[in-house]
Amino acid sequence: MKKKMNLRSLLALLVATVSMTLFASCDKDSFIDTAQLPAEAQTFIDTYFASSKVVTVMKEGTGLWAEYDVNLADGTSLTFDHKGEWTDVDCGLAAVPAGIVPEQIASKVAELYPSQFITDIDRDFEGYEVELNNGVDLSFNKKFVLKEVD
C-alpha cells in the first residue's frame, strides 16, 4: 500500500511539473522585428500593406502555438499563425484589400450589401467571419456558404 501511495504521489508530481512547464512555455510573448516574421507573413504585408509602416510585431507562444500580432501605422491589425498565414485582418474603418477576401465572399457581400464593404475578416478551421462597415457580421463555412448574419 505504501509503495502504491508513493508511486501515485510521484506520478502526480511528475504530471504537475510537466503541466507547469508546458503552460509556462506557452506564455512567451515578446516584441520582435518584422524580419523575424515568417516569410509568408512578410510577403503578405509587402503585397497588401506596402504603403503603411509596421509599428509593432508581437510574437505570442512558441512552436505550433506561435501567433504573430502586427500593428500598422494606419490602424490596421493583422494576425498570423506559426506558418505566417493570416488568420485576422482588421482594417478598422477602412476596407480590407480586395485580394485578401475570397471571391465567393466578396460576391455575396456585394449581392446582399451593395453599398457596404468588409472592414475585418477572420479565418479559422471552421470558415470565415467578416464584419462590414455598417457593423453587420457574416459567417461563412469552409465552402463559402453563408451560415449566419448578425
Coordinates of N, CA, C and O in Angstrom, one line a residue:
M1 N 0.8 -1.2 0.0 CA 0.0 0.0 0.0 C 0.9 1.3 0.0 O 0.6 2.2 -0.7
K2 N 1.9 1.2 0.8 CA 2.8 2.4 0.9 C 3.5 2.6 -0.5 O 3.7 3.8 -0.9
K3 N 3.9 1.6 -1.2 CA 4.6 1.7 -2.5 C 3.6 2.3 -3.5 O 4.0 3.2 -4.3
K4 N 2.3 1.9 -3.5 CA 1.3 2.4 -4.4 C 1.1 3.9 -4.1 O 1.0 4.7 -5.0
M5 N 1.1 4.3 -2.8 CA 0.9 5.7 -2.5 C 2.1 6.5 -2.9 O 1.9 7.6 -3.5
N6 N 3.3 6.0 -2.7 CA 4.5 6.8 -3.2 C 4.5 6.9 -4.7 O 4.9 7.9 -5.2
L7 N 4.2 5.8 -5.4 CA 4.1 5.8 -6.8 C 3.1 6.8 -7.4 O 3.4 7.6 -8.3
R8 N 1.9 6.8 -6.7 CA 0.9 7.8 -7.1 C 1.4 9.2 -6.8 O 1.1 10.1 -7.7
S9 N 2.0 9.4 -5.7 CA 2.5 10.8 -5.4 C 3.5 11.2 -6.4 O 3.5 12.4 -6.9
L10 N 4.4 10.3 -6.7 CA 5.5 10.6 -7.7 C 4.9 10.9 -9.1 O 5.3 11.9 -9.7
L11 N 3.9 10.1 -9.5 CA 3.2 10.3 -10.8 C 2.5 11.7 -10.8 O 2.6 12.4 -11.7
A12 N 1.8 12.0 -9.7 CA 1.1 13.3 -9.6 C 2.1 14.4 -9.7 O 1.8 15.5 -10.3
L13 N 3.2 14.3 -9.0 CA 4.2 15.4 -9.0 C 4.8 15.5 -10.4 O 5.0 16.6 -10.9
L14 N 5.0 14.4 -11.1 CA 5.5 14.4 -12.5 C 4.5 15.1 -13.4 O 4.9 16.0 -14.2
V15 N 3.3 14.8 -13.3 CA 2.2 15.4 -14.1 C 2.1 16.9 -13.9 O 2.0 17.7 -14.8
A16 N 2.2 17.3 -12.6 CA 2.1 18.7 -12.3 C 3.3 19.5 -12.8 O 3.2 20.6 -13.3
T17 N 4.5 18.9 -12.7 CA 5.7 19.5 -13.2 C 5.6 19.7 -14.7 O 5.9 20.8 -15.3
V18 N 5.3 18.7 -15.5 CA 5.1 18.7 -16.9 C 4.1 19.8 -17.3 O 4.3 20.6 -18.2
S19 N 3.0 19.8 -16.6 CA 1.9 20.7 -16.9 C 2.4 22.2 -16.7 O 2.1 23.0 -17.6
M20 N 3.1 22.4 -15.6 CA 3.5 23.8 -15.4 C 4.6 24.2 -16.4 O 4.6 25.3 -16.9
T21 N 5.4 23.3 -16.8 CA 6.4 23.6 -17.8 C 5.7 23.9 -19.2 O 6.1 24.9 -19.8
L22 N 4.7 23.2 -19.5 CA 4.0 23.4 -20.8 C 3.3 24.8 -20.8 O 3.4 25.5 -21.7
F23 N 2.6 25.1 -19.7 CA 1.9 26.3 -19.6 C 2.9 27.5 -19.5 O 2.6 28.5 -20.1
A24 N 4.0 27.3 -18.9 CA 5.0 28.4 -18.8 C 5.6 28.7 -20.2 O 5.8 29.8 -20.6
S25 N 5.8 27.6 -21.0 CA 6.4 27.8 -22.3 C 5.5 28.4 -23.3 O 5.9 29.1 -24.2
C26 N 4.1 28.3 -23.1 CA 3.2 28.9 -23.9 C 3.0 30.4 -23.7 O 2.3 31.1 -24.4
D27 N 3.5 30.8 -22.6 CA 3.3 32.2 -22.2 C 4.5 33.1 -22.5 O 4.9 34.0 -21.8
K28 N 5.1 32.8 -23.7 CA 6.3 33.6 -24.1 C 5.9 34.6 -25.1 O 5.8 34.3 -26.3
D29 N 5.6 35.8 -24.7 CA 5.2 36.9 -25.5 C 6.4 37.8 -25.6 O 7.0 38.2 -24.6
S30 N 6.7 38.3 -26.8 CA 7.8 39.2 -27.0 C 7.7 40.0 -28.2 O 7.1 39.6 -29.2
F31 N 8.2 41.2 -28.2 CA 8.2 42.1 -29.4 C 9.4 41.6 -30.2 O 10.4 41.3 -29.7
I32 N 9.1 41.5 -31.5 CA 10.2 41.1 -32.5 C 10.2 42.1 -33.6 O 9.4 42.9 -33.8
D33 N 11.3 41.9 -34.4 CA 11.5 42.8 -35.6 C 10.6 42.1 -36.7 O 10.4 40.9 -36.8
T34 N 10.2 43.0 -37.7 CA 9.5 42.5 -38.8 C 10.2 41.4 -39.6 O 9.6 40.4 -40.1
A35 N 11.5 41.5 -39.6 CA 12.3 40.5 -40.3 C 12.3 39.1 -39.7 O 12.6 38.1 -40.3
Q36 N 11.8 39.0 -38.4 CA 11.7 37.8 -37.7 C 10.3 37.1 -38.0 O 10.1 36.0 -37.5
L37 N 9.4 37.8 -38.7 CA 8.1 37.1 -39.1 C 8.4 36.0 -40.1 O 9.4 36.1 -40.9
P38 N 7.5 35.0 -40.1 CA 7.7 34.0 -41.2 C 7.6 34.7 -42.6 O 6.9 35.7 -42.7
A39 N 8.3 34.1 -43.5 CA 8.4 34.7 -44.9 C 7.0 35.0 -45.5 O 6.8 36.1 -46.1
E40 N 6.1 34.1 -45.3 CA 4.8 34.3 -45.9 C 4.1 35.5 -45.3 O 3.4 36.3 -46.0
A41 N 4.2 35.8 -44.0 CA 3.7 37.0 -43.4 C 4.3 38.3 -43.9 O 3.6 39.2 -44.2
Q42 N 5.6 38.2 -44.1 CA 6.3 39.4 -44.6 C 5.8 39.7 -46.1 O 5.6 40.8 -46.4
T43 N 5.7 38.6 -46.9 CA 5.2 38.8 -48.2 C 3.8 39.4 -48.3 O 3.5 40.3 -49.0
F44 N 2.9 38.9 -47.4 CA 1.6 39.4 -47.3 C 1.5 40.9 -47.0 O 0.8 41.6 -47.6
I45 N 2.3 41.3 -46.0 CA 2.4 42.7 -45.6 C 2.9 43.5 -46.8 O 2.3 44.6 -47.1
D46 N 4.0 43.1 -47.4 CA 4.5 43.8 -48.6 C 3.5 43.9 -49.7 O 3.5 44.9 -50.4
T47 N 2.7 42.9 -49.9 CA 1.8 42.8 -51.0 C 0.6 43.7 -50.8 O 0.2 44.5 -51.6
Y48 N 0.0 43.6 -49.6 CA -1.3 44.3 -49.3 C -1.2 45.6 -48.5 O -2.1 46.4 -48.5
F49 N -0.1 45.8 -47.8 CA 0.0 47.0 -46.9 C 1.4 47.7 -47.1 O 1.9 48.2 -46.1
A50 N 1.9 47.7 -48.3 CA 3.2 48.3 -48.5 C 3.3 49.7 -48.2 O 4.4 50.2 -47.8
S51 N 2.2 50.4 -48.3 CA 2.2 51.9 -48.0 C 2.0 52.2 -46.5 O 2.1 53.4 -46.2
S52 N 1.8 51.2 -45.7 CA 1.7 51.5 -44.3 C 2.9 50.9 -43.5 O 3.3 49.8 -43.7
K53 N 3.4 51.7 -42.6 CA 4.6 51.3 -41.8 C 4.2 50.3 -40.7 O 3.1 50.5 -40.0
V54 N 5.0 49.3 -40.5 CA 4.8 48.4 -39.4 C 5.2 49.1 -38.1 O 6.3 49.6 -38.0
V55 N 4.3 49.2 -37.1 CA 4.6 49.8 -35.8 C 5.1 48.8 -34.8 O 6.1 49.1 -34.2
T56 N 4.4 47.7 -34.6 CA 4.8 46.7 -33.6 C 4.5 45.3 -34.2 O 3.6 45.1 -35.0
V57 N 5.4 44.4 -33.8 CA 5.1 43.0 -34.1 C 5.3 42.2 -32.7 O 6.4 42.3 -32.1
M58 N 4.3 41.5 -32.3 CA 4.3 40.7 -31.1 C 4.2 39.3 -31.4 O 3.3 38.8 -32.1
K59 N 5.1 38.5 -30.9 CA 5.1 37.0 -31.1 C 4.5 36.5 -29.8 O 5.1 36.8 -28.7
E60 N 3.5 35.7 -29.9 CA 2.9 35.1 -28.7 C 3.0 33.5 -28.8 O 2.7 33.0 -29.9
G61 N 3.5 32.9 -27.8 CA 3.6 31.4 -27.8 C 4.8 31.0 -28.6 O 5.6 31.8 -29.1
T62 N 5.0 29.7 -28.7 CA 6.1 29.1 -29.4 C 5.6 27.9 -30.2 O 4.5 27.3 -30.0
G63 N 6.5 27.5 -31.1 CA 6.2 26.3 -32.0 C 4.9 26.4 -32.7 O 4.6 27.4 -33.3
L64 N 4.1 25.3 -32.7 CA 2.9 25.2 -33.4 C 1.8 26.2 -32.8 O 0.8 26.5 -33.4
W65 N 2.1 26.7 -31.6 CA 1.1 27.6 -31.0 C 1.5 29.0 -31.1 O 0.9 29.9 -30.6
A66 N 2.6 29.3 -31.9 CA 3.0 30.7 -32.1 C 2.0 31.4 -32.9 O 1.4 30.9 -33.8
E67 N 1.9 32.7 -32.5 CA 1.0 33.6 -33.3 C 1.6 35.0 -33.3 O 2.3 35.3 -32.4
Y68 N 1.5 35.7 -34.4 CA 2.1 37.0 -34.6 C 1.0 38.0 -34.7 O 0.2 37.9 -35.6
D69 N 1.1 39.1 -33.9 CA 0.2 40.2 -34.0 C 1.0 41.4 -34.5 O 2.0 41.8 -33.9
V70 N 0.5 41.9 -35.6 CA 1.2 43.1 -36.3 C 0.3 44.3 -36.3 O -0.9 44.2 -36.7
N71 N 0.8 45.4 -35.8 CA 0.0 46.6 -35.9 C 0.7 47.6 -36.8 O 1.9 47.8 -36.8
L72 N -0.1 48.2 -37.7 CA 0.4 49.1 -38.7 C 0.1 50.5 -38.4 O -0.9 50.8 -37.6
A73 N 0.8 51.5 -38.9 CA 0.6 52.9 -38.6 C -0.8 53.4 -39.0 O -1.3 54.3 -38.4
D74 N -1.4 52.8 -40.0 CA -2.7 53.2 -40.4 C -3.9 52.7 -39.5 O -5.0 52.9 -39.8
G75 N -3.5 52.0 -38.5 CA -4.5 51.4 -37.6 C -4.9 50.0 -37.9 O -5.7 49.4 -37.1
T76 N -4.4 49.4 -38.9 CA -4.7 48.1 -39.3 C -4.0 47.1 -38.3 O -2.8 47.4 -37.9
S77 N -4.7 46.0 -37.9 CA -4.0 45.0 -37.1 C -4.2 43.7 -37.9 O -5.2 43.4 -38.4
L78 N -3.1 42.9 -37.9 CA -3.0 41.7 -38.6 C -2.6 40.6 -37.6 O -1.8 40.8 -36.7
T79 N -3.1 39.4 -37.8 CA -2.7 38.2 -37.0 C -2.3 37.1 -38.0 O -3.0 36.8 -39.0
F80 N -1.2 36.5 -37.7 CA -0.7 35.4 -38.5 C -0.4 34.2 -37.6 O -0.1 34.3 -36.4
D81 N -0.6 33.0 -38.2 CA -0.3 31.7 -37.4 C 1.2 31.4 -37.5 O 2.0 32.2 -38.0
H82 N 1.6 30.3 -36.9 CA 3.0 29.9 -36.8 C 3.7 29.8 -38.2 O 4.9 29.9 -38.3
K83 N 2.9 29.5 -39.3 CA 3.5 29.4 -40.6 C 3.5 30.7 -41.3 O 4.0 30.8 -42.4
G84 N 2.9 31.8 -40.8 CA 2.8 33.1 -41.4 C 1.6 33.3 -42.3 O 1.4 34.2 -43.0
E85 N 0.6 32.4 -42.1 CA -0.7 32.5 -42.8 C -1.6 33.4 -42.0 O -1.7 33.3 -40.8
W86 N -2.3 34.4 -42.7 CA -3.1 35.3 -42.0 C -4.3 34.6 -41.4 O -4.9 33.7 -42.0
T87 N -4.7 35.0 -40.2 CA -5.9 34.5 -39.5 C -6.9 35.6 -39.2 O -8.1 35.4 -39.1
D88 N -6.4 36.9 -39.2 CA -7.3 38.0 -39.0 C -6.7 39.2 -39.6 O -5.5 39.5 -39.5
V89 N -7.5 40.0 -40.3 CA -7.1 41.2 -40.9 C -8.2 42.2 -40.5 O -9.4 42.1 -41.0
D90 N -7.9 43.2 -39.7 CA -8.8 44.2 -39.2 C -8.3 45.6 -39.6 O -7.3 46.0 -39.1
C91 N -9.0 46.2 -40.5 CA -8.6 47.5 -41.1 C -9.3 48.6 -40.4 O -9.4 49.7 -41.0
G92 N -9.9 48.4 -39.3 CA -10.6 49.5 -38.6 C -11.8 49.9 -39.3 O -12.8 49.2 -39.5
L93 N -11.8 51.2 -39.8 CA -12.9 51.8 -40.6 C -12.7 51.7 -42.1 O -13.6 52.0 -42.9
A94 N -11.5 51.2 -42.5 CA -11.2 51.1 -43.9 C -11.5 49.7 -44.5 O -11.7 48.8 -43.7
A95 N -11.6 49.6 -45.8 CA -11.9 48.3 -46.4 C -10.7 47.4 -46.4 O -9.5 47.8 -46.6
V96 N -10.9 46.1 -46.2 CA -9.9 45.1 -46.3 C -9.5 45.0 -47.8 O -10.4 45.0 -48.7
P97 N -8.3 45.0 -48.2 CA -7.9 44.9 -49.6 C -8.6 43.8 -50.3 O -8.6 42.6 -49.7
A98 N -9.1 44.0 -51.5 CA -9.9 43.0 -52.2 C -9.2 41.7 -52.4 O -9.8 40.7 -52.4
G99 N -7.9 41.7 -52.6 CA -7.2 40.4 -52.9 C -7.2 39.5 -51.7 O -6.9 38.3 -51.9
I100 N -7.5 40.0 -50.5 CA -7.5 39.1 -49.3 C -8.8 38.3 -49.2 O -8.8 37.2 -48.8
V101 N -9.9 39.0 -49.6 CA -11.2 38.4 -49.4 C -11.5 37.4 -50.5 O -11.4 37.7 -51.7
P102 N -11.8 36.1 -50.2 CA -12.1 35.1 -51.2 C -13.3 35.7 -52.1 O -14.2 36.3 -51.6
E103 N -13.2 35.4 -53.4 CA -14.2 35.9 -54.4 C -15.6 35.6 -54.0 O -16.5 36.4 -54.2
Q104 N -15.8 34.3 -53.5 CA -17.2 33.9 -53.2 C -17.8 34.8 -52.1 O -19.0 35.1 -52.1
I105 N -17.0 35.2 -51.1 CA -17.4 36.0 -50.0 C -17.6 37.4 -50.5 O -18.7 38.1 -50.2
A106 N -16.7 38.0 -51.3 CA -16.9 39.3 -51.9 C -18.1 39.4 -52.7 O -18.9 40.4 -52.6
S107 N -18.4 38.4 -53.5 CA -19.6 38.4 -54.3 C -20.9 38.4 -53.5 O -21.9 39.1 -53.8
K108 N -20.9 37.6 -52.4 CA -22.1 37.5 -51.6 C -22.3 38.8 -50.8 O -23.5 39.3 -50.7
V109 N -21.3 39.5 -50.4 CA -21.4 40.8 -49.7 C -21.9 41.8 -50.7 O -22.8 42.6 -50.4
A110 N -21.4 41.8 -51.9 CA -21.8 42.7 -53.0 C -23.3 42.5 -53.3 O -24.0 43.5 -53.5
E111 N -23.7 41.3 -53.3 CA -25.1 40.9 -53.6 C -26.1 41.4 -52.5 O -27.1 42.0 -52.8
L112 N -25.7 41.1 -51.3 CA -26.6 41.4 -50.1 C -26.5 42.8 -49.6 O -27.4 43.4 -49.1
Y113 N -25.3 43.4 -49.7 CA -25.0 44.7 -49.1 C -24.2 45.5 -50.1 O -23.0 45.8 -49.9
P114 N -24.8 45.9 -51.2 CA -24.1 46.6 -52.3 C -23.4 47.9 -52.0 O -22.4 48.2 -52.6
S115 N -23.9 48.6 -50.9 CA -23.2 49.8 -50.6 C -22.3 49.7 -49.4 O -21.8 50.7 -48.9
Q116 N -22.0 48.5 -48.9 CA -21.1 48.3 -47.8 C -19.8 47.6 -48.2 O -19.7 47.2 -49.3
F117 N -18.9 47.6 -47.3 CA -17.6 47.0 -47.6 C -17.1 46.2 -46.3 O -17.5 46.5 -45.2
I118 N -16.2 45.3 -46.5 CA -15.6 44.5 -45.4 C -14.5 45.3 -44.7 O -13.6 45.7 -45.4
T119 N -14.6 45.4 -43.4 CA -13.5 46.0 -42.6 C -12.7 45.1 -41.8 O -11.6 45.4 -41.4
D120 N -13.2 43.9 -41.6 CA -12.5 42.9 -40.8 C -12.8 41.5 -41.3 O -14.0 41.2 -41.7
I121 N -11.8 40.6 -41.5 CA -12.0 39.3 -41.9 C -11.2 38.3 -41.0 O -10.0 38.6 -40.8
D122 N -11.8 37.3 -40.5 CA -11.1 36.3 -39.7 C -11.3 34.9 -40.4 O -12.4 34.7 -41.0
R123 N -10.3 34.1 -40.3 CA -10.5 32.7 -40.8 C -9.9 31.8 -39.8 O -8.9 32.0 -39.2
D124 N -10.5 30.6 -39.7 CA -10.1 29.5 -38.9 C -10.5 28.2 -39.5 O -10.9 28.2 -40.7
F125 N -10.3 27.1 -38.8 CA -10.6 25.8 -39.4 C -12.1 25.6 -39.7 O -12.4 24.7 -40.5
E126 N -13.0 26.4 -39.2 CA -14.4 26.3 -39.5 C -14.9 27.1 -40.7 O -15.9 26.8 -41.3
G127 N -14.1 28.2 -41.0 CA -14.5 29.0 -42.1 C -14.1 30.5 -41.9 O -13.0 30.7 -41.4
Y128 N -14.9 31.4 -42.3 CA -14.6 32.8 -42.3 C -15.7 33.6 -41.6 O -16.9 33.3 -41.7
E129 N -15.3 34.7 -41.0 CA -16.2 35.7 -40.4 C -15.8 37.0 -40.9 O -14.6 37.3 -40.9
V130 N -16.7 37.8 -41.4 CA -16.4 39.2 -41.9 C -17.3 40.2 -41.2 O -18.4 39.8 -40.8
E131 N -16.8 41.3 -41.0 CA -17.6 42.5 -40.4 C -17.6 43.5 -41.5 O -16.6 43.9 -42.1
L132 N -18.8 44.1 -41.7 CA -19.0 45.2 -42.7 C -18.9 46.5 -42.0 O -19.0 46.6 -40.8
N133 N -18.7 47.6 -42.8 CA -18.6 48.9 -42.2 C -19.9 49.4 -41.5 O -19.9 50.3 -40.8
N134 N -21.0 48.7 -41.7 CA -22.3 49.1 -41.0 C -22.4 48.3 -39.8 O -23.5 48.3 -39.1
G135 N -21.4 47.4 -39.4 CA -21.5 46.7 -38.2 C -22.1 45.3 -38.3 O -22.1 44.5 -37.4
V136 N -22.6 44.9 -39.5 CA -23.1 43.6 -39.7 C -22.0 42.6 -39.8 O -21.0 42.8 -40.4
D137 N -22.2 41.4 -39.1 CA -21.2 40.3 -39.1 C -21.8 39.2 -39.9 O -23.0 38.8 -39.8
L138 N -21.0 38.6 -40.8 CA -21.4 37.4 -41.6 C -20.5 36.3 -41.4 O -19.3 36.5 -41.3
S139 N -21.0 35.1 -41.2 CA -20.2 33.9 -41.0 C -20.4 33.0 -42.2 O -21.5 32.7 -42.7
F140 N -19.3 32.5 -42.7 CA -19.3 31.5 -43.9 C -18.5 30.3 -43.5 O -17.6 30.3 -42.7
N141 N -19.0 29.1 -44.0 CA -18.3 27.9 -43.7 C -17.1 27.8 -44.7 O -16.8 28.7 -45.5
K142 N -16.4 26.7 -44.6 CA -15.2 26.5 -45.5 C -15.5 26.5 -47.0 O -14.6 26.8 -47.8
K143 N -16.7 26.1 -47.3 CA -17.1 26.1 -48.7 C -17.8 27.4 -49.1 O -18.4 27.5 -50.2
F144 N -17.6 28.4 -48.3 CA -18.1 29.8 -48.5 C -19.6 29.9 -48.6 O -20.2 30.9 -49.2
V145 N -20.3 29.0 -47.9 CA -21.8 29.1 -47.8 C -22.1 30.0 -46.6 O -21.5 29.8 -45.5
L146 N -22.9 31.0 -46.8 CA -23.3 31.9 -45.7 C -24.1 31.2 -44.7 O -25.1 30.5 -45.0
K147 N -23.6 31.2 -43.4 CA -24.2 30.4 -42.4 C -25.0 31.3 -41.4 O -26.0 30.8 -40.8
E148 N -24.6 32.5 -41.2 CA -25.2 33.4 -40.2 C -25.0 34.8 -40.5 O -23.9 35.2 -41.0
V149 N -26.0 35.6 -40.2 CA -25.9 37.1 -40.3 C -26.2 37.6 -38.9 O -27.2 37.3 -38.3
D150 N -25.4 38.5 -38.4 CA -25.6 39.0 -37.0 C -25.5 40.5 -37.1 O -24.6 41.1 -37.5

